[in-house]
Tab-separated table of C-alpha atoms in Angstrom:
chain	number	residue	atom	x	y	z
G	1	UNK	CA	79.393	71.557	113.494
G	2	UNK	CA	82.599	72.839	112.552
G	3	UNK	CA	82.702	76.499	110.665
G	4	UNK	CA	85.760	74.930	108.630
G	5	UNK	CA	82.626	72.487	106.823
G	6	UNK	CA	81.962	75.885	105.175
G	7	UNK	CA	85.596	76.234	103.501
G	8	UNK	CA	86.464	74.329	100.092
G	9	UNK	CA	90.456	73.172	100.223
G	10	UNK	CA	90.545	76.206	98.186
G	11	UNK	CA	89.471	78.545	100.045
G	12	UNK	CA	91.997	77.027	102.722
G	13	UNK	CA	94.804	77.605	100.464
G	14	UNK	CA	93.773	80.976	99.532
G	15	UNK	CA	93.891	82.077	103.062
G	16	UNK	CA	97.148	80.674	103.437
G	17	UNK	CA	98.618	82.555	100.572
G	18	UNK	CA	97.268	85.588	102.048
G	19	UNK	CA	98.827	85.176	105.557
G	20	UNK	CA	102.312	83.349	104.925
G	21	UNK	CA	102.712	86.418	102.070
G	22	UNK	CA	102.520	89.154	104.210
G	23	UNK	CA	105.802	86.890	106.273
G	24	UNK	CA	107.250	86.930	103.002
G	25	UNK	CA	106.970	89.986	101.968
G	26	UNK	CA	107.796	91.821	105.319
G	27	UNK	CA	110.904	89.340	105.893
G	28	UNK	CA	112.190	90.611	102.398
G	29	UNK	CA	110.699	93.944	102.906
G	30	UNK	CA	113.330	93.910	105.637
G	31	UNK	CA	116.075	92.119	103.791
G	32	UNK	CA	116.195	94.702	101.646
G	33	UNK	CA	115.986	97.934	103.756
G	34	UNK	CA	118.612	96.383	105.499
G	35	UNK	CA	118.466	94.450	108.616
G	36	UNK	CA	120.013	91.663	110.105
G	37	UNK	CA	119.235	88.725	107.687
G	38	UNK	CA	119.206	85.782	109.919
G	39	UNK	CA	115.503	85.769	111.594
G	40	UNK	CA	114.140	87.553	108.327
G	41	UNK	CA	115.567	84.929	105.826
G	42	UNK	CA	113.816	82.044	107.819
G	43	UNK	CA	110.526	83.942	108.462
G	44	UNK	CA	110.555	84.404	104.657
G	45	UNK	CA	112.003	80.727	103.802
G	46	UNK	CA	108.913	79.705	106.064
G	47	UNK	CA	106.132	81.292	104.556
G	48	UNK	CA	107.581	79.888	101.122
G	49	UNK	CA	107.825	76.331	102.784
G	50	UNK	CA	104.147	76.924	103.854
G	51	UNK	CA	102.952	77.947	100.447
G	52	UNK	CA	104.647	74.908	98.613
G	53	UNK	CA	103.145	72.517	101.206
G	54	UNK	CA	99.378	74.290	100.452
G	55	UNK	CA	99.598	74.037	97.004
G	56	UNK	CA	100.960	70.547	97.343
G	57	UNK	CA	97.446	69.913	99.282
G	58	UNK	CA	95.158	71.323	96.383
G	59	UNK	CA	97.056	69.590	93.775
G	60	UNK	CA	98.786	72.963	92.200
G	61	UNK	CA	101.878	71.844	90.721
G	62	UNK	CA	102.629	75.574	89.305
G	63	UNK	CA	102.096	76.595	93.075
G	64	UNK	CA	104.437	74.178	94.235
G	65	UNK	CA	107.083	74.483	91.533
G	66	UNK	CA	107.030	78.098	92.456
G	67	UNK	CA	107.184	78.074	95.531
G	68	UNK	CA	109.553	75.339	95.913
G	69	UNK	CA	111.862	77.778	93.564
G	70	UNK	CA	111.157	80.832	96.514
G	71	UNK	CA	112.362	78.563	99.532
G	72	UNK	CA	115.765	77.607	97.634
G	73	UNK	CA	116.128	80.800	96.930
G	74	UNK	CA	116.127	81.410	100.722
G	75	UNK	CA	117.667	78.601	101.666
G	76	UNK	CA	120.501	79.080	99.164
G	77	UNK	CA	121.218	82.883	100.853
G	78	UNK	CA	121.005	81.253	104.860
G	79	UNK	CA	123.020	78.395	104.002
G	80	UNK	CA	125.081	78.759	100.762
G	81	UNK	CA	125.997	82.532	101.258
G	82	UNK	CA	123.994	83.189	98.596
G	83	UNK	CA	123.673	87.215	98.400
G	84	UNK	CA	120.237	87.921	97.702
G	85	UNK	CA	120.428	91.032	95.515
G	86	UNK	CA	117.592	93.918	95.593
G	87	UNK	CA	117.745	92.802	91.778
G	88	UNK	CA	116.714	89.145	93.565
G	89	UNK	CA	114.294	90.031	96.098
G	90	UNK	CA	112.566	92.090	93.494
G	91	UNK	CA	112.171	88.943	91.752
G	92	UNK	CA	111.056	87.044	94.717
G	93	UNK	CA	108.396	89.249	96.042
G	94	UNK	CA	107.548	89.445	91.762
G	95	UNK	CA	106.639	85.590	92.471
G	96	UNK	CA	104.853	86.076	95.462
G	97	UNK	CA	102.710	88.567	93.604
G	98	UNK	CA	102.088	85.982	90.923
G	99	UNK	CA	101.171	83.493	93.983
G	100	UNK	CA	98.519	85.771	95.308
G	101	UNK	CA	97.264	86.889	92.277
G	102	UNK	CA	96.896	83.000	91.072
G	103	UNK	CA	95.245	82.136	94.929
G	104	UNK	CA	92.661	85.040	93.896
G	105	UNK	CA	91.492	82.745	90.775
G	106	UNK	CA	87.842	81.176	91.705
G	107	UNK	CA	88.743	77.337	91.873
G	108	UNK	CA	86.739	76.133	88.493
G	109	UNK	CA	89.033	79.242	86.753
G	110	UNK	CA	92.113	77.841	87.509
G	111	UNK	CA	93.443	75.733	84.359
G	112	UNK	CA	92.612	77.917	82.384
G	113	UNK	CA	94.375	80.915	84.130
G	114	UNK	CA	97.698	78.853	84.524
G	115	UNK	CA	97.532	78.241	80.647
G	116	UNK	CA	97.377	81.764	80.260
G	117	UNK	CA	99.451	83.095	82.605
G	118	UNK	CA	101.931	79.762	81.498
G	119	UNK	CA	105.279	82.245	79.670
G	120	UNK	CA	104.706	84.494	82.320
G	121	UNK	CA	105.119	81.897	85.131
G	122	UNK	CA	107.826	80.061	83.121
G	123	UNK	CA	110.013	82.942	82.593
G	124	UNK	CA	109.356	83.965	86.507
G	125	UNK	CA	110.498	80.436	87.689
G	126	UNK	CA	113.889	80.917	85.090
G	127	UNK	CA	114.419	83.871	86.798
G	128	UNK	CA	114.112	82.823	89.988
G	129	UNK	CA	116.682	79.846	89.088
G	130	UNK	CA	119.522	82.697	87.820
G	131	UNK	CA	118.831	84.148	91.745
G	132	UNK	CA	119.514	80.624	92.908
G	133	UNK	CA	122.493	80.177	91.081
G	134	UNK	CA	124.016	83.826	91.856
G	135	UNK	CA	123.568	85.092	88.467
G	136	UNK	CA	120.597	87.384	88.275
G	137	UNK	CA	121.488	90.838	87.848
């Protein structure tokens, strides 16, 4: 028998929160120390892409909205020139904080900690549309 029998779907997407965010956070990490953006903008885009397609799996529409937000982010600064900002990345690595602490929430807790943590998350994904759009300072 498979060892995987063992996992909920949530305990899948927890462990992929924890792995793609160390990618994102040591592609922006680098970003803003930095280095050439190329590689680390598309190890970071990644992870996001990863994240969003999780959350998409366990049926977490905050997750996905979020990290949907992230990737276009990322995509906007390798395609559109986009400047991401140490104002910006502090804002992106904000929402992958907010992504782990969410993937930390025991499954049944969930609702109730998206309802809670709901202005929080709201205001994050705003913020995270201003970096999109070039205007978060």
């Amino acid at each position: 028998m498979s060892t995987l029998g063992a996992f909920s779907m949530w305990d899948l997407f927890r462990g992929e929160v924890e792995s793609q965010m160390k990618l994102f956070t040591e592609g922006l990490l680098a970003l803003e120390a930095g280095e050439p953006p190329a590689a680390h903008l598309a190890s970071a885009m990644r992870a996001a892409h990863s994240i969003k397609g999780a959350a998409r799996i366990v049926q977490l529409d905050v997750g996905v909205r979020l990290a949907h937000v992230m990737e276009d982010c990322l995509v906007g600064a390798q395609e559109a020139g986009l400047i991401l900002t140490g104002a910006g990345i502090d804002v992106l690595l904000a929402a992958g904080d907010l992504l782990s602490r969410l993937s930390a929430v025991e499954e049944p807790a969930v609702l109730q900690w998206v309802e809670e943590q709901g202005e929080a998350i709201e205001a994050l994904i705003g913020q995270l549309d201003r970096v999109r759009a070039g205007t978060f300072t």
